[in-house]
Coordinates of C-alpha atoms and ligand atoms in Angstrom, one line a residue:
M180 CA 78.0 83.6 89.7
A181 CA 78.7 86.8 91.8
R182 CA 77.7 88.9 89.3
L183 CA 74.3 87.1 88.8
L184 CA 73.9 87.1 92.3
E185 CA 74.3 90.8 92.7
L186 CA 71.9 91.2 89.9
A187 CA 69.4 89.2 91.9
G188 CA 69.7 91.6 94.7
Q189 CA 71.2 89.0 97.1
P190 CA 72.9 90.1 100.3
R191 CA 76.5 91.7 99.6
F192 CA 78.3 89.3 101.9
K193 CA 77.1 86.6 99.7
V194 CA 78.2 88.3 96.4
R195 CA 81.5 88.9 98.0
A196 CA 81.9 85.4 99.1
Y197 CA 81.8 84.4 95.5
D198 CA 84.0 87.1 94.3
R199 CA 86.5 86.2 97.1
A200 CA 86.4 82.6 96.1
A201 CA 87.0 83.5 92.3
Q202 CA 90.0 85.4 93.5
A203 CA 91.5 82.6 95.8
L204 CA 91.1 80.2 92.5
E205 CA 92.7 82.9 90.2
R206 CA 95.7 83.0 92.8
L207 CA 96.0 79.5 93.0
S208 CA 99.6 78.5 93.2
S209 CA 99.0 74.6 93.1
D210 CA 97.2 72.1 91.0
L211 CA 93.1 72.7 91.3
G212 CA 92.6 69.4 89.8
R213 CA 94.4 67.7 92.8
L214 CA 92.8 69.9 95.5
V215 CA 89.4 68.8 94.2
A216 CA 90.3 65.2 94.1
E217 CA 91.6 65.2 97.5
E218 CA 88.6 67.5 98.8
R219 CA 91.0 69.9 100.2
L220 CA 89.4 73.3 98.7
T221 CA 88.4 74.3 102.2
E222 CA 92.0 74.8 103.0
L223 CA 92.0 77.9 100.7
H224 CA 91.1 81.3 102.4
G225 CA 87.7 82.2 102.1
I226 CA 86.4 79.0 100.7
G227 CA 84.0 77.0 103.1
P228 CA 82.1 73.7 102.3
R229 CA 79.5 75.3 100.3
L230 CA 81.6 76.9 97.8
A231 CA 84.0 74.0 97.8
A232 CA 81.0 72.0 96.4
V233 CA 80.2 74.5 93.8
I234 CA 83.7 74.7 92.7
S235 CA 84.0 70.7 92.5
E236 CA 80.9 70.7 90.5
L237 CA 82.1 73.1 88.1
Y238 CA 85.4 71.5 87.9
R239 CA 84.1 67.9 87.3
T240 CA 81.2 68.9 85.2
G241 CA 81.8 72.2 83.5
S242 CA 78.9 73.6 85.1
S243 CA 76.6 73.8 88.2
Q244 CA 73.1 73.7 89.0
G245 CA 73.1 76.8 90.8
L246 CA 74.6 78.6 88.0
E247 CA 72.3 77.2 85.5
K248 CA 69.3 78.1 87.9
L249 CA 70.8 81.7 88.0
R250 CA 71.3 81.9 84.3
Q251 CA 67.7 80.8 83.6
Q252 CA 66.5 83.8 85.2
Y253 CA 68.2 86.3 83.2
P254 CA 68.6 87.1 79.8
S255 CA 71.7 85.9 78.1
G256 CA 74.9 87.9 78.5
A257 CA 73.6 89.3 81.9
A258 CA 76.8 88.5 83.7
D259 CA 79.1 90.0 81.5
L260 CA 77.1 93.0 81.0
S261 CA 76.3 94.0 84.6
R262 CA 80.0 94.8 84.9
I263 CA 78.7 98.1 83.4
P264 CA 77.4 99.6 86.7
E265 CA 74.7 102.0 84.4
L266 CA 73.2 98.5 83.3
G267 CA 70.6 97.5 85.9
L268 CA 68.2 94.4 85.3
G269 CA 65.9 96.6 83.3
R270 CA 68.5 97.9 80.8
I271 CA 70.2 94.4 80.4
K272 CA 66.6 93.1 79.3
A273 CA 66.1 95.9 76.8
L274 CA 69.4 95.2 75.5
S275 CA 69.1 91.6 75.2
G276 CA 65.9 92.1 73.4
A277 CA 67.8 94.3 70.9
G278 CA 70.3 91.4 70.3
V279 CA 73.2 93.1 72.5
T280 CA 74.4 90.1 74.9
T281 CA 78.3 91.0 75.3
I282 CA 80.6 94.0 76.0
A283 CA 81.8 93.8 72.5
Q284 CA 78.1 94.5 71.0
L285 CA 77.3 96.8 73.6
K286 CA 80.8 98.6 72.8
E287 CA 79.7 98.6 69.1
A288 CA 76.3 99.8 69.6
A289 CA 77.2 102.8 71.9
E290 CA 79.9 103.9 69.2
K291 CA 77.1 103.8 66.6
G292 CA 74.8 106.0 68.7
R293 CA 72.1 103.1 68.5
L294 CA 71.8 102.6 72.5
R295 CA 70.2 105.9 72.9
A296 CA 67.2 104.4 70.9
L297 CA 66.4 102.2 73.4
K298 CA 64.0 103.2 76.2
G299 CA 65.5 104.6 79.3
I300 CA 69.0 105.3 77.8
G301 CA 69.9 108.8 76.8
E302 CA 72.8 110.3 75.0
G303 CA 74.6 110.9 78.3
T304 CA 74.0 107.4 79.8
E305 CA 75.5 106.3 76.4
R306 CA 78.5 108.2 76.8
R307 CA 79.1 107.0 80.2
I308 CA 78.6 103.5 79.1
L309 CA 81.4 103.8 76.7
E310 CA 83.8 105.4 79.1
R311 CA 83.3 102.4 81.4
I312 CA 84.0 99.8 78.6
R313 CA 87.2 101.9 77.5
R314 CA 88.2 101.9 81.3
L315 CA 87.4 97.9 81.5
E316 CA 89.7 97.7 78.4
A317 CA 92.5 99.9 79.4
P318 CA 95.5 97.6 80.7
P319 CA 95.4 97.4 84.4
R320 CA 98.0 99.4 86.4
L321 CA 98.5 98.7 90.3
L322 CA 99.4 101.6 93.0
L323 CA 103.1 100.6 94.5
P324 CA 101.6 99.0 97.4
A325 CA 99.4 96.6 95.6
A326 CA 102.1 95.8 93.5
D327 CA 104.4 95.1 96.3
D328 CA 101.7 92.8 97.9
A329 CA 101.1 90.9 94.8
A330 CA 105.2 90.5 94.2
E331 CA 105.5 89.3 97.6
E332 CA 102.7 86.7 97.5
L333 CA 104.5 85.5 94.2
L334 CA 107.9 85.6 95.3
A335 CA 107.0 83.3 98.1
Y336 CA 105.8 80.8 95.8
L337 CA 108.6 81.2 93.2
R338 CA 111.2 80.8 96.2
E339 CA 110.0 77.3 96.4
A340 CA 111.2 76.3 93.3
P341 CA 113.8 73.3 93.2
G342 CA 117.5 74.8 93.3
T343 CA 116.6 78.3 94.0
V344 CA 119.4 80.7 94.9
A345 CA 117.9 83.9 94.4
A346 CA 114.6 85.3 93.2
E347 CA 113.7 89.0 92.8
V348 CA 110.9 91.3 91.3
A349 CA 112.4 93.6 88.7
G350 CA 110.7 95.8 86.3
G351 CA 109.0 99.0 87.4
A352 CA 108.2 97.3 91.1
R353 CA 112.2 97.2 91.6
R354 CA 112.7 100.8 90.0
R355 CA 109.9 102.1 92.2
T356 CA 107.9 103.7 89.6
E357 CA 104.6 105.2 90.7
T358 CA 102.3 102.5 88.9
V359 CA 103.1 99.1 87.9
D360 CA 101.6 97.5 84.6
D361 CA 103.3 94.3 84.8
L362 CA 105.4 92.3 87.2
V363 CA 108.6 90.5 86.1
F364 CA 110.8 88.5 88.2
V365 CA 114.1 86.4 87.8
L366 CA 114.7 83.5 89.6
A367 CA 118.1 81.8 89.6
S368 CA 118.1 78.0 90.0
T369 CA 120.8 75.4 90.0
K370 CA 118.1 73.1 88.5
P371 CA 116.4 75.5 85.8
A372 CA 114.4 72.9 84.0
E373 CA 112.8 71.8 87.4
A374 CA 112.5 75.5 88.6
L375 CA 110.6 75.7 85.2
D376 CA 108.3 73.1 85.6
H377 CA 107.5 74.5 89.4
V378 CA 106.8 78.0 87.9
R379 CA 104.7 76.7 85.1
S380 CA 102.3 74.5 87.6
A381 CA 100.8 77.7 89.2
S382 CA 97.5 78.2 87.5
F383 CA 98.1 81.8 87.0
L384 CA 101.3 81.2 85.1
S385 CA 100.1 78.6 82.8
T386 CA 97.7 81.3 80.9
G387 CA 100.5 83.3 78.9
G388 CA 102.4 80.5 77.7
R389 CA 106.1 79.7 77.6
D390 CA 109.2 81.3 75.8
G391 CA 112.3 79.4 76.2
H392 CA 113.2 80.2 79.9
I393 CA 110.4 82.7 80.5
V394 CA 106.9 81.9 81.6
R395 CA 104.1 84.3 81.1
G396 CA 100.7 84.4 82.8
S397 CA 98.5 87.1 84.6
F398 CA 97.7 87.9 88.3
P399 CA 94.3 88.7 89.3
G400 CA 93.0 91.8 87.7
S401 CA 94.8 90.5 84.5
L402 CA 98.0 92.3 85.5
P403 CA 100.8 90.5 83.2
V404 CA 103.4 88.4 85.1
E405 CA 106.6 87.4 83.6
V406 CA 108.8 85.0 85.2
R407 CA 112.4 84.2 83.7
V408 CA 114.1 81.1 85.1
V409 CA 117.7 81.1 84.6
A410 CA 121.1 79.3 85.7
P411 CA 122.8 81.2 88.5
R412 CA 125.8 82.5 86.5
R413 CA 123.3 84.3 84.2
Y414 CA 121.3 85.9 87.1
P415 CA 123.2 89.3 87.4
T416 CA 122.7 90.2 83.6
E417 CA 119.1 89.0 83.5
L418 CA 118.0 91.0 86.6
L419 CA 119.8 94.2 85.0
F420 CA 118.0 93.9 81.7
A421 CA 114.7 93.0 83.4
T422 CA 114.8 96.1 85.9
G423 CA 116.3 99.0 83.9
A424 CA 114.3 100.9 81.5
P425 CA 115.4 100.4 77.9
A426 CA 117.1 103.5 77.7
H427 CA 119.2 102.5 80.5
T428 CA 120.2 99.3 79.1
E429 CA 120.7 100.4 75.5
Q430 CA 123.0 102.8 76.9
L431 CA 124.9 100.3 79.2
Q432 CA 125.3 98.3 76.1
H433 CA 127.0 101.3 74.2
V434 CA 129.2 101.7 77.1
A435 CA 130.2 98.2 76.9
R436 CA 130.9 98.3 73.2
Q437 CA 133.2 101.2 74.0
R438 CA 135.1 98.8 76.2
R439 CA 135.2 96.1 73.6
L440 CA 132.6 94.2 75.6
K441 CA 129.3 92.8 74.7
L442 CA 126.4 92.9 77.2
E443 CA 123.4 90.7 76.8
T444 CA 121.0 89.0 78.9
S445 CA 122.9 86.0 78.7
G446 CA 126.1 87.6 80.2
L447 CA 129.0 89.9 79.5
S448 CA 131.5 88.7 77.1
S449 CA 134.7 90.5 75.9
V450 CA 134.7 91.0 71.8
G451 CA 138.2 90.0 70.5
R452 CA 139.2 87.3 73.0
A453 CA 135.9 84.8 72.6
G454 CA 135.2 84.2 76.3
S455 CA 132.3 85.4 78.9
V456 CA 133.5 87.9 81.8
A457 CA 132.4 86.3 85.1
V458 CA 129.9 88.5 86.9
G459 CA 128.6 87.6 90.3
S460 CA 126.3 90.5 90.8
E461 CA 124.7 93.6 89.0
A462 CA 127.6 95.5 90.9
D463 CA 130.1 93.4 89.2
V464 CA 128.6 94.2 85.6
Y465 CA 128.3 98.0 86.4
G466 CA 132.3 97.6 87.5
A467 CA 133.4 95.8 84.5
L468 CA 132.1 98.9 82.7
G469 CA 133.8 101.2 84.6
L470 CA 130.8 102.5 86.3
P471 CA 129.7 102.7 90.2
P472 CA 126.7 100.5 90.9
I473 CA 123.8 102.3 90.0
P474 CA 120.7 101.9 92.3
P475 CA 117.8 100.5 90.6
E476 CA 115.5 103.7 91.1
L477 CA 117.8 105.7 88.8
R478 CA 117.7 103.2 86.1
E479 CA 115.8 105.3 83.6
G480 CA 118.1 106.4 81.1
E481 CA 117.7 109.9 82.2
G482 CA 121.4 111.0 82.5
E483 CA 122.5 108.5 85.5
I484 CA 124.9 106.8 83.1
E485 CA 126.4 110.2 82.0
A486 CA 126.6 111.1 85.6
A487 CA 128.3 108.0 86.8
L488 CA 130.9 108.3 83.9
D489 CA 132.1 111.7 85.3
G490 CA 131.5 111.0 88.7
T491 CA 128.6 113.2 89.4
L492 CA 126.0 110.4 90.6
P493 CA 125.0 111.1 94.2
E494 CA 126.5 108.1 96.3
D495 CA 124.7 109.3 99.3
L496 CA 121.1 109.0 98.3
V497 CA 118.8 109.2 101.3
S498 CA 117.3 106.0 102.6
S499 CA 114.6 105.2 105.3
N500 CA 117.3 104.9 107.9
D501 CA 118.2 108.4 107.5
V502 CA 114.9 109.6 108.3
Q503 CA 114.6 110.9 112.2
G504 CA 111.1 112.3 112.0
M505 CA 107.7 111.7 110.8
V506 CA 106.3 114.8 109.0
H507 CA 102.7 115.6 107.9
C508 CA 100.5 113.6 110.5
H509 CA 96.9 114.2 110.9
T510 CA 95.0 113.1 114.0
M511 CA 91.3 112.9 115.1
Y512 CA 91.0 116.3 115.4
S513 CA 90.7 116.7 111.7
D514 CA 90.3 113.4 109.4
G515 CA 92.7 111.4 110.9
R516 CA 91.5 107.9 112.8
H517 CA 93.8 108.1 115.8
T518 CA 94.7 110.3 118.8
V519 CA 97.6 112.5 119.3
E520 CA 98.8 110.1 121.9
Q521 CA 98.4 107.1 119.4
M522 CA 100.3 108.7 116.6
A523 CA 103.1 109.7 119.1
R524 CA 103.7 106.2 120.6
A525 CA 103.7 104.5 117.2
A526 CA 106.4 107.1 115.8
E527 CA 108.2 106.4 119.0
G528 CA 107.8 102.8 118.6
L529 CA 109.5 103.2 115.0
G530 CA 112.7 104.8 116.6
M531 CA 111.5 108.5 115.5
K532 CA 113.0 111.4 117.3
Y533 CA 110.3 113.6 116.3
L534 CA 106.8 113.9 115.0
T535 CA 104.7 116.8 113.4
I536 CA 100.9 117.1 114.0
T537 CA 99.6 118.9 111.2
D538 CA 96.0 118.5 111.0
H539 CA 94.0 120.6 108.2
S540 CA 92.8 124.3 108.7
P541 CA 89.4 125.6 108.6
A542 CA 88.9 125.9 105.0
A543 CA 89.3 122.3 104.5
S544 CA 85.8 121.8 106.2
Y545 CA 85.2 118.4 104.4
A546 CA 88.3 117.3 106.2
G547 CA 87.3 118.5 109.8
G548 CA 89.5 121.4 109.5
L549 CA 90.5 123.1 112.9
S550 CA 89.0 126.5 114.2
I551 CA 91.2 128.6 116.1
D552 CA 89.8 127.1 119.1
R553 CA 90.1 123.6 118.3
L554 CA 93.8 124.2 117.2
E555 CA 94.7 125.6 120.7
A556 CA 92.7 122.8 122.6
Q557 CA 95.1 120.5 120.4
W558 CA 98.0 122.4 121.6
E559 CA 97.2 121.7 125.4
E560 CA 96.6 118.0 124.3
I561 CA 99.9 117.8 122.6
A562 CA 101.7 119.5 125.6
R563 CA 100.0 116.9 128.1
V564 CA 100.9 113.8 125.7
Q565 CA 104.3 115.3 125.5
Q566 CA 105.0 114.5 129.2
S567 CA 104.7 110.9 128.8
V568 CA 106.6 110.3 125.5
T569 CA 110.2 110.6 124.4
V570 CA 109.5 111.6 120.8
K571 CA 109.5 115.2 120.5
L572 CA 106.3 116.6 119.3
L573 CA 105.8 119.7 117.2
R574 CA 102.8 121.4 116.7
G575 CA 101.5 122.4 113.2
S576 CA 99.1 122.8 110.7
E577 CA 98.5 121.7 107.0
V578 CA 97.3 125.0 106.2
D579 CA 95.0 125.4 103.0
I580 CA 96.4 127.9 100.3
L581 CA 93.5 129.9 99.7
A582 CA 92.3 130.8 96.1
D583 CA 93.8 134.2 96.7
G584 CA 97.1 132.8 97.8
A585 CA 96.5 133.9 101.4
L586 CA 97.1 131.2 104.1
D587 CA 94.3 130.1 106.1
Y588 CA 95.0 131.0 109.8
P589 CA 96.0 134.6 110.8
D590 CA 99.7 135.4 111.1
R591 CA 99.5 135.6 115.1
I592 CA 98.4 132.0 114.9
L593 CA 100.8 130.6 112.3
E594 CA 103.6 132.4 114.2
Q595 CA 103.0 130.4 117.3
L596 CA 103.4 127.1 115.3
D597 CA 106.3 124.8 115.3
I598 CA 105.8 123.9 111.7
V599 CA 103.3 125.1 108.7
I600 CA 102.7 123.0 105.5
A601 CA 101.0 124.8 103.0
S602 CA 98.7 122.9 100.6
V603 CA 96.4 123.4 97.8
H604 CA 93.0 121.4 98.6
Q605 CA 90.6 123.3 96.6
R606 CA 89.9 125.5 93.4
F607 CA 92.5 122.9 91.4
R608 CA 91.3 124.1 88.1
L609 CA 92.9 127.7 87.9
D610 CA 94.8 128.3 84.7
A611 CA 98.4 128.2 84.6
A612 CA 98.8 132.1 85.1
Q613 CA 96.1 132.1 87.9
M614 CA 97.7 129.1 89.6
T615 CA 101.2 130.4 89.4
R616 CA 100.3 133.8 91.2
R617 CA 98.5 132.0 93.7
L618 CA 101.5 129.8 94.7
T619 CA 103.9 132.6 94.4
R620 CA 101.8 134.9 96.5
A621 CA 101.5 132.1 99.3
M622 CA 105.2 131.3 99.1
A623 CA 106.0 135.2 99.7
H624 CA 104.3 134.7 103.3
P625 CA 107.1 134.6 105.8
C626 CA 105.4 131.7 107.4
F627 CA 105.3 129.5 104.3
K628 CA 108.0 127.1 105.1
I629 CA 107.0 123.8 103.5
W630 CA 105.1 123.3 100.2
G631 CA 102.7 120.3 100.8
H632 CA 101.9 117.6 98.1
A633 CA 103.0 120.4 95.7
L634 CA 100.9 119.9 92.3
G635 CA 97.8 118.3 94.1
R636 CA 97.9 115.1 91.9
L637 CA 96.3 111.7 92.5
V638 CA 97.9 108.9 90.9
L639 CA 95.5 107.4 88.3
S640 CA 92.9 109.5 88.9
R641 CA 93.5 113.4 89.1
P642 CA 96.1 115.2 86.8
P643 CA 98.5 117.7 88.6
I644 CA 97.4 121.5 88.9
E645 CA 98.5 123.6 86.0
C646 CA 101.0 126.2 86.9
R647 CA 104.5 127.2 85.6
V648 CA 106.4 124.8 87.9
E649 CA 110.0 126.2 87.3
E650 CA 108.8 129.8 88.0
V651 CA 107.2 128.6 91.1
L652 CA 110.5 126.4 92.0
D653 CA 112.6 129.6 91.5
V654 CA 110.3 131.6 93.9
I655 CA 110.7 128.7 96.6
A656 CA 114.3 128.6 96.1
A657 CA 114.5 132.3 96.5
S658 CA 112.7 132.1 99.8
R659 CA 114.7 129.2 101.0
A660 CA 111.4 127.2 101.6
A661 CA 111.2 123.5 101.2
V662 CA 109.4 121.2 99.0
E663 CA 107.6 118.1 100.5
I664 CA 107.9 114.8 98.7
N665 CA 104.5 113.1 100.1
G666 CA 104.7 109.2 100.4
D667 CA 100.8 108.9 100.2
P668 CA 100.6 106.0 97.3
R669 CA 97.9 107.9 95.6
R670 CA 99.9 111.4 95.8
L671 CA 103.7 110.4 95.5
D672 CA 104.0 114.3 94.8
L673 CA 106.2 116.0 93.9
A674 CA 106.9 113.5 91.1
P675 CA 110.7 112.8 90.5
R676 CA 111.3 114.8 87.2
W677 CA 110.3 117.9 89.5
I678 CA 112.0 116.7 92.4
R679 CA 115.2 117.0 90.2
A680 CA 114.5 120.5 89.1
A681 CA 113.9 121.3 92.7
R682 CA 117.5 119.8 93.5
E683 CA 119.2 121.8 90.7
R684 CA 117.8 125.0 92.6
G685 CA 119.3 123.8 95.9
I686 CA 115.8 123.4 97.4
R687 CA 115.4 121.4 100.5
F688 CA 112.9 118.5 101.0
V689 CA 110.8 117.0 103.5
I690 CA 109.9 113.3 103.2
S691 CA 106.2 112.8 104.6
T692 CA 103.8 110.3 105.3
D693 CA 100.8 112.2 105.1
A694 CA 99.5 109.8 107.8
H695 CA 96.0 109.5 108.5
A696 CA 96.5 106.5 110.7
V697 CA 99.4 104.9 112.3
A698 CA 99.5 102.2 109.7
D699 CA 100.2 105.2 107.2
Y700 CA 103.5 105.4 108.7
R701 CA 104.3 102.7 105.9
N702 CA 104.1 105.6 103.5
L703 CA 107.7 106.8 104.7
Q704 CA 109.2 104.2 102.4
L705 CA 107.1 105.2 99.5
G706 CA 108.2 108.7 100.1
V707 CA 112.1 107.7 100.3
D708 CA 111.6 105.7 97.2
M709 CA 110.5 108.9 95.1
A710 CA 113.2 110.8 96.7
R711 CA 115.7 108.5 95.4
R712 CA 113.9 108.3 92.1
G713 CA 114.6 112.4 92.2
W714 CA 118.4 111.8 93.1
V715 CA 117.8 113.4 96.4
R716 CA 120.9 113.3 98.7
R717 CA 120.8 112.6 102.6
G718 CA 122.0 116.0 103.3
E719 CA 119.1 117.5 101.3
V720 CA 116.5 116.1 103.4
L721 CA 115.3 118.2 106.3
N722 CA 113.8 115.5 108.3
A723 CA 117.0 113.5 108.1
L724 CA 118.2 116.2 110.7
G725 CA 118.0 115.8 114.2
A726 CA 115.0 117.1 116.3
H727 CA 116.5 120.5 117.2
A728 CA 118.1 121.3 114.0
F729 CA 114.8 120.3 112.0
A730 CA 112.7 122.3 114.4
R731 CA 114.9 125.3 113.5
A732 CA 114.7 124.7 109.8
V733 CA 111.0 124.6 109.4
S734 CA 110.1 127.1 112.1
P735 CA 107.6 129.8 110.9
A736 CA 108.5 132.4 113.2
G737 CA 111.7 133.4 110.8
R738 CA 113.3 132.3 107.7
S739 CA 116.3 130.2 109.0
A740 CA 119.4 130.3 107.0
Ligands
ZN1001 ZN1 96.5 117.4 102.1
ZN1002 ZN1 97.5 115.7 104.8

């Protein structure tokens, strides 16, 4: 109905009301029939009396007068086809006249080049339509914060299951991978059969069927969901297998065999003498295999088990408690939403000892980059705010690395700053040789101290820039500059594999939020997650230092030792 109302040119708020109601129903964790019977639909968020009446009618009769009336106004398939933004009413009518009323038929027609025969559809539009269809068909992936929100919502429901002693999200969400393409949960209950019934009674979990103790379904956005319901004794191994990448758990099984043990989702047992080995936690499982506990973020099968076996797995991985300063923060001077004072007070409220104000430089004109005059005005404001806050304010800039590798303020300005983060914001499409030259030239500048969102990727939408990363890292290591681990969920840059390459060269890191509003301070945890995935130890993170040591380490005025 939302799609048809949109096509009918109804006001946006009305369309959105239907969209929201549909989402509320998709997420429903109780029985819809009962809500209808007891007339309690309006208790759901976003569903008022009118929508409740429509939903009841749909539930009871399979249709609604409103829906039928809308359908009569449009060619059949209009609601489905309108999911493609290129298709307005005119094109949908033309398609319908040509017998195309479903996305599948549309795809076939586009692939055979038959759409361009229709009036008003050219070859370019045909290609774009095909691209849209492919995107609709691609399996959905969520950015980490969206996955966290969905997981939290589901966990709240799962924990209400009878006899629950533990429930956790596993899979990529627990390993903190940049995107998540399914949500896997493990639930331990002393009454597994009843717990299973509770899990299956959620509408979104009844769609994918059941397979022994595993219930499958999908969450709004059609993200696949899987819940494994087990007795408590089986929880540690089930969680272990549901969390680790296959390479990790396969290697663990190999280690187990060498110790004459058998490791399975159902538990740990000894080979010769029949009988299971009791394990109360994942740490117990690792312990039985002669390994220290391996944190979820490291369970990728990328050398962590070898490192654990030979005692070189870092035990002091950085955690969010170690971070003492908020790095890389924007204000209203450029494209941020809050003032210097608001950013300062919020950082202070989070217990931070320092905060770096790093707005954009002039070349980033689209982001309100600061002229020298504006930058100097900001210095005065920072000095004024500093008098009323205890968090130490560092004046800095996120300076553009220009196309030729120059930095976007004159040296006399850069030298007066407390911190300089240098980033690429434009001209992403140089070839690898040109980009490498650009970056290494920038790094030769004595004020270059931190490489901001290094490879410029946007998760799910923009690939990293092309450059010879290892060569660039060699130059950074030689110049003793640091690399940023950017916690913006769309960036999460540098990526973990390159973080590890940087670590091997002894390069230090800052974990930053790239905050454009106080709410973005939450990005800190995501930055920490990526750092841990890159095996970064506490001592390798500059903003785990106190204010004085940090300021000395990043000062553009001279290369510190
Ligand atoms: Zn930036
Ligand atoms: Zn920024």
